Amino acid sequence: MPQMIDVRSDTVTRPTPAMLEAMLQAQVGDDVFGEDETVNELQRKAADLFGKEAALFCPTGTMSNQIGIKIHTQPGDEVICDELAHIYLYEGGGIAANSGSSVRLLQGQHGRFTAAQVRENINRRDDSHLPWTRLVAIENTVNKGGGCCWDLSEIERIRAVCKEHDIAMHLDGARLFNALVARNEAPRDHGPLFETISICLSKGLGAPAGSLLLGSRALISRAHRQRKLLGGGMRQAGYLAAAGLFALEHNVQRLQEDHRKARALEAELRSLPYVSSVLPVETNIVIFKLHEQLPAELFLQQLQHQQVRALSMGRQTIRFVFHLNVSDAQLEALLAALRGIRVPA
Ligand SMILES: *Cc1c(COP(=O)(O)O)cnc(C)c1O
């Protein structure tokens, strides 16, 4: 039986034999006592990569985002983010539950807003009616924006506005490495623009689990306490950290391969009669809309018969995500499967 082509998400990857070997060789200890050498090394390396003082290893990206938001805010404060943001849509209402903050949603372009929009939505602090705007959160790449990347210059302009108003900035960088590779930017281009950055090791980088929150020593020390409160302190986490170290060393530049495959799919989709629109493809995510005659459910059913699994993001919207477990041969099979889709009369 041909192998299933799973493009539902870049989280479905399995560790390669080389990554598993690195995990087996890890030096570990009790990280709650700060004694896991491999966790310490991963935290040091990641912080250094972005020019930050410190980092904290967390089990998930949701936890590192939620901790990041928590350490910048007090209940009654307000967070500015885009209406497509993962922190707002897909973290279980965590901003309200964990931080007691309200959210001001901006309507950006595929999840990217402007410095002018931020300026217009900052509340004055001398009016006691208003929640205090404390944090601006950016997502790069934007998952729901079809994996698009931010322009560094716009982030710099937002940074200037935030500085003027004493507002912190958090980056949800679950797929930041995709943006860095696509835009040919360095981690240190982004490091100084945010108080905190969360990055995921378990998306395109291919580790089985793990995320990091980066920031100043003072902020990460507060983050450490918040991780405890959330039950996120892990013991011999070095086995997972070893996978993360391996991923940072071997799986960053290869993200270009995923981007190339995503662009090949985009080109194919633009020629198919049952596709009504495709979001511009810049990284490893492809989001497109089907014509009315072809409901997402029927489309996915037919694909599944061709050994392809994808995800629906609404009645007519489909998402494909490329990752290190999709080969060139599988890409070809995927394109052939798409050409064979039948549309009901
Ligand atoms: C996946 C993801 C996260 C974190 O998700 P976890 O599953 O908790 O690791 C955060 N932000 C974005 C944009 C994501 O895609």
GROMACS .gro file of C-alpha atoms and ligand atoms in nm:
model
  360
    1MET     CA    1   0.000   0.000   0.000
    2PRO     CA    2   0.143   0.344  -0.088
    3GLN     CA    3   0.238   0.556   0.210
    4MET     CA    4  -0.008   0.821   0.327
    5ILE     CA    5   0.092   1.177   0.232
    6ASP     CA    6   0.005   1.379   0.540
    7VAL     CA    7   0.001   1.754   0.474
    8ARG     CA    8  -0.249   1.847   0.746
    9SER     CA    9   0.027   2.022   0.942
   10ASP     CA   10   0.403   2.044   0.985
   11THR     CA   11   0.350   1.899   1.333
   12VAL     CA   12   0.295   1.543   1.203
   13THR     CA   13   0.666   1.474   1.142
   14ARG     CA   14   0.846   1.179   1.305
   15PRO     CA   15   1.201   1.215   1.434
   16THR     CA   16   1.458   1.082   1.184
   17PRO     CA   17   1.703   0.809   1.292
   18ALA     CA   18   1.977   1.075   1.326
   19MET     CA   19   1.757   1.287   1.555
   20LEU     CA   20   1.664   0.980   1.760
   21GLU     CA   21   2.032   0.896   1.795
   22ALA     CA   22   2.103   1.250   1.924
   23MET     CA   23   1.820   1.205   2.177
   24LEU     CA   24   1.960   0.871   2.295
   25GLN     CA   25   2.301   1.027   2.353
   26ALA     CA   26   2.167   1.322   2.556
   27GLN     CA   27   2.317   1.404   2.895
   28VAL     CA   28   2.019   1.462   3.123
   29GLY     CA   29   1.940   1.564   3.480
   30ASP     CA   30   1.649   1.707   3.675
   31ASP     CA   31   1.563   2.032   3.497
   32VAL     CA   32   1.343   2.147   3.785
   33PHE     CA   33   1.669   2.165   3.981
   34GLY     CA   34   1.830   2.333   3.676
   35GLU     CA   35   2.053   2.027   3.640
   36ASP     CA   36   1.973   1.912   3.287
   37GLU     CA   37   2.282   2.003   3.085
   38THR     CA   38   2.112   1.953   2.751
   39VAL     CA   39   1.818   2.178   2.839
   40ASN     CA   40   2.064   2.440   2.964
   41GLU     CA   41   2.263   2.415   2.642
   42LEU     CA   42   1.951   2.450   2.424
   43GLN     CA   43   1.834   2.753   2.622
   44ARG     CA   44   2.178   2.917   2.601
   45LYS     CA   45   2.214   2.847   2.228
   46ALA     CA   46   1.867   2.971   2.135
   47ALA     CA   47   1.902   3.289   2.344
   48ASP     CA   48   2.241   3.359   2.192
   49LEU     CA   49   2.115   3.297   1.839
   50PHE     CA   50   1.863   3.582   1.877
   51GLY     CA   51   2.090   3.806   2.088
   52LYS     CA   52   1.871   3.758   2.397
   53GLU     CA   53   2.000   3.707   2.752
   54ALA     CA   54   1.796   3.402   2.842
   55ALA     CA   55   1.552   3.137   2.725
   56LEU     CA   56   1.305   2.894   2.881
   57PHE     CA   57   1.224   2.551   2.740
   58CYS     CA   58   0.847   2.486   2.739
   59PRO     CA   59   0.649   2.180   2.634
   60THR     CA   60   0.435   2.368   2.379
   61GLY     CA   61   0.417   2.689   2.180
   62THR     CA   62   0.085   2.765   2.343
   63MET     CA   63   0.252   2.762   2.683
   64SER     CA   64   0.543   2.982   2.575
   65ASN     CA   65   0.299   3.232   2.418
   66GLN     CA   66   0.071   3.233   2.721
   67ILE     CA   67   0.365   3.283   2.959
   68GLY     CA   68   0.496   3.560   2.736
   69ILE     CA   69   0.160   3.741   2.751
   70LYS     CA   70   0.126   3.683   3.126
   71ILE     CA   71   0.460   3.837   3.221
   72HIS     CA   72   0.384   4.160   3.033
   73THR     CA   73   0.031   4.220   3.161
   74GLN     CA   74  -0.190   4.266   3.468
   75PRO     CA   75  -0.562   4.177   3.479
   76GLY     CA   76  -0.752   4.464   3.317
   77ASP     CA   77  -0.479   4.539   3.066
   78GLU     CA   78  -0.523   4.503   2.691
   79VAL     CA   79  -0.331   4.314   2.425
   80ILE     CA   80  -0.328   4.426   2.062
   81CYS     CA   81  -0.312   4.153   1.799
   82ASP     CA   82  -0.454   4.064   1.459
   83GLU     CA   83  -0.795   3.896   1.428
   84LEU     CA   84  -0.622   3.593   1.270
   85ALA     CA   85  -0.377   3.550   1.559
   86HIS     CA   86  -0.318   3.202   1.700
   87ILE     CA   87  -0.293   3.350   2.052
   88TYR     CA   88  -0.651   3.476   2.015
   89LEU     CA   89  -0.817   3.205   1.803
   90TYR     CA   90  -0.648   2.882   1.899
   91GLU     CA   91  -0.520   2.897   2.255
   92GLY     CA   92  -0.844   2.814   2.430
   93GLY     CA   93  -0.922   3.168   2.543
   94GLY     CA   94  -0.594   3.159   2.734
   95ILE     CA   95  -0.539   3.536   2.724
   96ALA     CA   96  -0.857   3.586   2.928
   97ALA     CA   97  -0.809   3.278   3.145
   98ASN     CA   98  -0.438   3.315   3.227
   99SER     CA   99  -0.376   3.688   3.211
  100GLY     CA  100  -0.720   3.845   3.261
  101SER     CA  101  -0.647   4.079   2.974
  102SER     CA  102  -0.884   4.200   2.708
  103VAL     CA  103  -0.788   4.185   2.342
  104ARG     CA  104  -0.805   4.459   2.078
  105LEU     CA  105  -0.830   4.287   1.742
  106LEU     CA  106  -0.689   4.456   1.434
  107GLN     CA  107  -0.786   4.371   1.077
  108GLY     CA  108  -0.457   4.340   0.897
  109GLN     CA  109  -0.359   4.212   0.556
  110HIS     CA  110  -0.344   3.831   0.595
  111GLY     CA  111  -0.268   3.885   0.963
  112ARG     CA  112  -0.018   4.169   0.926
  113PHE     CA  113  -0.120   4.509   1.059
  114THR     CA  114   0.055   4.845   1.037
  115ALA     CA  115   0.217   5.084   1.281
  116ALA     CA  116  -0.063   5.334   1.202
  117GLN     CA  117  -0.325   5.076   1.307
  118VAL     CA  118  -0.139   5.014   1.632
  119ARG     CA  119  -0.120   5.386   1.703
  120GLU     CA  120  -0.495   5.430   1.647
  121ASN     CA  121  -0.577   5.150   1.891
  122ILE     CA  122  -0.365   5.244   2.190
  123ASN     CA  123  -0.574   5.358   2.486
  124ARG     CA  124  -0.471   5.669   2.677
  125ARG     CA  125  -0.366   5.590   3.030
  126ASP     CA  126  -0.505   5.906   3.187
  127ASP     CA  127  -0.866   5.796   3.127
  128SER     CA  128  -0.969   5.548   3.400
  129HIS     CA  129  -1.247   5.404   3.179
  130LEU     CA  130  -1.002   5.237   2.948
  131PRO     CA  131  -0.798   4.919   2.978
  132TRP     CA  132  -0.426   4.989   2.959
  133THR     CA  133  -0.267   4.883   2.634
  134ARG     CA  134   0.036   4.688   2.752
  135LEU     CA  135   0.135   4.452   2.476
  136VAL     CA  136   0.141   4.421   2.098
  137ALA     CA  137   0.170   4.064   1.971
  138ILE     CA  138   0.281   3.975   1.619
  139GLU     CA  139   0.273   3.632   1.453
  140ASN     CA  140   0.545   3.549   1.197
  141THR     CA  141   0.481   3.361   0.975
  142VAL     CA  142   0.103   3.406   0.996
  143ASN     CA  143  -0.056   3.061   1.004
  144LYS     CA  144  -0.405   3.175   0.902
  145GLY     CA  145  -0.255   3.424   0.657
  146GLY     CA  146  -0.125   3.139   0.441
  147GLY     CA  147   0.220   3.138   0.600
  148CYS     CA  148   0.300   3.494   0.492
  149CYS     CA  149   0.595   3.686   0.639
  150TRP     CA  150   0.613   4.031   0.793
  151ASP     CA  151   0.825   4.311   0.647
  152LEU     CA  152   1.099   4.387   0.895
  153SER     CA  153   1.055   4.760   0.827
  154GLU     CA  154   0.689   4.750   0.943
  155ILE     CA  155   0.789   4.571   1.263
  156GLU     CA  156   1.050   4.842   1.320
  157ARG     CA  157   0.784   5.112   1.277
  158ILE     CA  158   0.555   4.931   1.524
  159ARG     CA  159   0.848   4.902   1.761
  160ALA     CA  160   0.895   5.281   1.753
  161VAL     CA  161   0.525   5.340   1.832
  162CYS     CA  162   0.536   5.091   2.119
  163LYS     CA  163   0.849   5.247   2.260
  164GLU     CA  164   0.688   5.589   2.259
  165HIS     CA  165   0.389   5.452   2.456
  166ASP     CA  166   0.574   5.215   2.692
  167ILE     CA  167   0.419   4.904   2.536
  168ALA     CA  168   0.597   4.569   2.515
  169MET     CA  169   0.613   4.349   2.205
  170HIS     CA  170   0.578   3.971   2.186
  171LEU     CA  171   0.649   3.759   1.879
  172ASP     CA  172   0.462   3.434   1.825
  173GLY     CA  173   0.739   3.282   1.617
  174ALA     CA  174   0.602   2.928   1.595
  175ARG     CA  175   0.725   2.936   1.233
  176LEU     CA  176   0.976   3.221   1.258
  177PHE     CA  177   1.251   3.011   1.100
  178ASN     CA  178   1.036   2.972   0.788
  179ALA     CA  179   1.019   3.352   0.766
  180LEU     CA  180   1.394   3.392   0.825
  181VAL     CA  181   1.478   3.144   0.549
  182ALA     CA  182   1.218   3.283   0.305
  183ARG     CA  183   1.323   3.645   0.357
  184ASN     CA  184   1.693   3.573   0.400
  185GLU     CA  185   1.697   3.741   0.743
  186ALA     CA  186   1.897   3.659   1.056
  187PRO     CA  187   1.759   3.579   1.402
  188ARG     CA  188   1.940   3.887   1.531
  189ASP     CA  189   1.741   4.108   1.293
  190HIS     CA  190   1.433   4.017   1.497
  191GLY     CA  191   1.575   3.965   1.847
  192PRO     CA  192   1.609   4.335   1.941
  193LEU     CA  193   1.257   4.421   1.816
  194PHE     CA  194   1.070   4.220   2.080
  195GLU     CA  195   1.074   4.188   2.458
  196THR     CA  196   0.978   3.820   2.423
  197ILE     CA  197   0.990   3.572   2.136
  198SER     CA  198   0.836   3.227   2.131
  199ILE     CA  199   0.970   2.972   1.882
  200CYS     CA  200   0.855   2.615   1.813
  201LEU     CA  201   1.085   2.319   1.760
  202SER     CA  202   0.800   2.083   1.677
  203LYS     CA  203   0.670   2.247   1.358
  204GLY     CA  204   0.889   2.267   1.046
  205LEU     CA  205   1.203   2.197   1.247
  206GLY     CA  206   1.083   1.842   1.303
  207ALA     CA  207   1.138   1.784   1.677
  208PRO     CA  208   0.875   1.570   1.853
  209ALA     CA  209   0.792   1.842   2.110
  210GLY     CA  210   0.921   2.163   2.258
  211SER     CA  211   0.918   2.536   2.233
  212LEU     CA  212   1.130   2.820   2.373
  213LEU     CA  213   1.050   3.160   2.519
  214LEU     CA  214   1.333   3.411   2.476
  215GLY     CA  215   1.385   3.739   2.658
  216SER     CA  216   1.588   3.934   2.913
  217ARG     CA  217   1.718   3.757   3.224
  218ALA     CA  218   1.462   3.941   3.439
  219LEU     CA  219   1.166   3.847   3.214
  220ILE     CA  220   1.272   3.484   3.177
  221SER     CA  221   1.310   3.453   3.552
  222ARG     CA  222   0.945   3.560   3.586
  223ALA     CA  223   0.856   3.323   3.302
  224HIS     CA  224   1.018   3.041   3.497
  225ARG     CA  225   0.777   3.097   3.785
  226GLN     CA  226   0.477   3.115   3.548
  227ARG     CA  227   0.580   2.788   3.383
  228LYS     CA  228   0.572   2.631   3.730
  229LEU     CA  229   0.221   2.766   3.789
  230LEU     CA  230   0.105   2.612   3.462
  231GLY     CA  231   0.257   2.277   3.552
  232GLY     CA  232   0.514   2.300   3.276
  233GLY     CA  233   0.829   2.214   3.472
  234MET     CA  234   0.973   1.893   3.329
  235ARG     CA  235   1.238   1.663   3.474
  236GLN     CA  236   1.477   1.482   3.233
  237ALA     CA  237   1.363   1.705   2.948
  238GLY     CA  238   1.710   1.686   2.796
  239TYR     CA  239   1.595   1.402   2.571
  240LEU     CA  240   1.355   1.648   2.408
  241ALA     CA  241   1.604   1.934   2.422
  242ALA     CA  242   1.854   1.715   2.234
  243ALA     CA  243   1.600   1.684   1.952
  244GLY     CA  244   1.566   2.062   1.958
  245LEU     CA  245   1.941   2.117   1.938
  246PHE     CA  246   1.960   1.872   1.650
  247ALA     CA  247   1.674   2.052   1.475
  248LEU     CA  248   1.836   2.396   1.509
  249GLU     CA  249   2.160   2.259   1.370
  250HIS     CA  250   2.027   2.050   1.080
  251ASN     CA  251   1.672   2.146   0.990
  252VAL     CA  252   1.669   2.522   0.940
  253GLN     CA  253   1.818   2.574   0.593
  254ARG     CA  254   1.626   2.276   0.455
  255LEU     CA  255   1.298   2.466   0.513
  256GLN     CA  256   1.365   2.605   0.164
  257GLU     CA  257   1.273   2.259   0.032
  258ASP     CA  258   0.930   2.285   0.194
  259HIS     CA  259   0.884   2.633   0.049
  260ARG     CA  260   0.977   2.512  -0.299
  261LYS     CA  261   0.719   2.232  -0.276
  262ALA     CA  262   0.454   2.475  -0.154
  263ARG     CA  263   0.517   2.701  -0.454
  264ALA     CA  264   0.490   2.404  -0.691
  265LEU     CA  265   0.153   2.323  -0.537
  266GLU     CA  266   0.045   2.687  -0.565
  267ALA     CA  267   0.125   2.687  -0.939
  268GLU     CA  268  -0.079   2.368  -0.987
  269LEU     CA  269  -0.374   2.501  -0.787
  270ARG     CA  270  -0.388   2.818  -0.997
  271SER     CA  271  -0.445   2.601  -1.305
  272LEU     CA  272  -0.722   2.386  -1.157
  273PRO     CA  273  -1.082   2.476  -1.251
  274TYR     CA  274  -1.233   2.389  -0.911
  275VAL     CA  275  -1.003   2.626  -0.717
  276SER     CA  276  -1.145   2.977  -0.680
  277SER     CA  277  -0.853   3.151  -0.504
  278VAL     CA  278  -0.514   3.081  -0.345
  279LEU     CA  279  -0.346   3.294  -0.079
  280PRO     CA  280  -0.001   3.408  -0.201
  281VAL     CA  281   0.252   3.140  -0.101
  282GLU     CA  282   0.572   3.252   0.066
  283THR     CA  283   0.667   2.964   0.296
  284ASN     CA  284   0.542   2.610   0.367
  285ILE     CA  285   0.168   2.677   0.406
  286VAL     CA  286  -0.083   2.679   0.119
  287ILE     CA  287  -0.438   2.798   0.185
  288PHE     CA  288  -0.695   2.803  -0.094
  289LYS     CA  289  -1.068   2.821  -0.157
  290LEU     CA  290  -1.277   2.575  -0.357
  291HIS     CA  291  -1.563   2.670  -0.589
  292GLU     CA  292  -1.913   2.633  -0.447
  293GLN     CA  293  -1.984   2.305  -0.635
  294LEU     CA  294  -1.705   2.128  -0.449
  295PRO     CA  295  -1.755   2.126  -0.070
  296ALA     CA  296  -1.433   2.088   0.134
  297GLU     CA  297  -1.560   1.763   0.282
  298LEU     CA  298  -1.606   1.598  -0.058
  299PHE     CA  299  -1.270   1.726  -0.177
  300LEU     CA  300  -1.090   1.587   0.129
  301GLN     CA  301  -1.272   1.255   0.094
  302GLN     CA  302  -1.151   1.213  -0.265
  303LEU     CA  303  -0.796   1.308  -0.164
  304GLN     CA  304  -0.801   1.056   0.118
  305HIS     CA  305  -0.880   0.784  -0.139
  306GLN     CA  306  -0.560   0.893  -0.315
  307GLN     CA  307  -0.367   0.857   0.014
  308VAL     CA  308  -0.351   1.232   0.080
  309ARG     CA  309  -0.461   1.391   0.408
  310ALA     CA  310  -0.520   1.768   0.427
  311LEU     CA  311  -0.719   1.996   0.657
  312SER     CA  312  -1.028   2.207   0.605
  313MET     CA  313  -1.037   2.557   0.755
  314GLY     CA  314  -1.401   2.633   0.682
  315ARG     CA  315  -1.665   2.509   0.438
  316GLN     CA  316  -1.470   2.593   0.119
  317THR     CA  317  -1.120   2.653   0.255
  318ILE     CA  318  -0.836   2.401   0.254
  319ARG     CA  319  -0.489   2.409   0.409
  320PHE     CA  320  -0.183   2.211   0.300
  321VAL     CA  321   0.142   2.234   0.498
  322PHE     CA  322   0.476   2.099   0.376
  323HIS     CA  323   0.737   1.951   0.608
  324LEU     CA  324   1.041   1.727   0.614
  325ASN     CA  325   0.843   1.405   0.580
  326VAL     CA  326   0.707   1.491   0.233
  327SER     CA  327   0.936   1.372  -0.047
  328ASP     CA  328   0.954   1.497  -0.406
  329ALA     CA  329   0.789   1.174  -0.522
  330GLN     CA  330   0.504   1.236  -0.278
  331LEU     CA  331   0.469   1.592  -0.406
  332GLU     CA  332   0.429   1.453  -0.760
  333ALA     CA  333   0.170   1.201  -0.635
  334LEU     CA  334  -0.012   1.484  -0.457
  335LEU     CA  335  -0.024   1.697  -0.774
  336ALA     CA  336  -0.153   1.398  -0.972
  337ALA     CA  337  -0.422   1.337  -0.710
  338LEU     CA  338  -0.534   1.700  -0.741
  339ARG     CA  339  -0.561   1.670  -1.121
  340GLY     CA  340  -0.785   1.366  -1.070
  341ILE     CA  341  -1.044   1.536  -0.845
  342ARG     CA  342  -1.400   1.508  -0.981
  343VAL     CA  343  -1.643   1.797  -0.933
  344PRO     CA  344  -2.016   1.710  -0.898
  345ALA     CA  345  -2.223   1.834  -1.194
  346LIG     C1  346   0.135   2.573   1.639
  346LIG     C2  347   0.132   2.717   1.673
  346LIG     C3  348   0.151   2.761   1.804
  346LIG     C4  349   0.177   2.670   1.922
  346LIG     O1  350   0.110   2.553   1.919
  346LIG     P1  351   0.140   2.427   2.014
  346LIG     O2  352   0.064   2.322   1.944
  346LIG     O3  353   0.089   2.462   2.147
  346LIG     O4  354   0.288   2.401   2.015
  346LIG     C5  355   0.150   2.896   1.827
  346LIG     N1  356   0.132   2.984   1.727
  346LIG     C6  357   0.116   2.945   1.600
  346LIG     C7  358   0.102   3.047   1.493
  346LIG     C8  359   0.114   2.811   1.568
  346LIG     O5  360   0.097   2.773   1.441
   0.00000   0.00000   0.00000
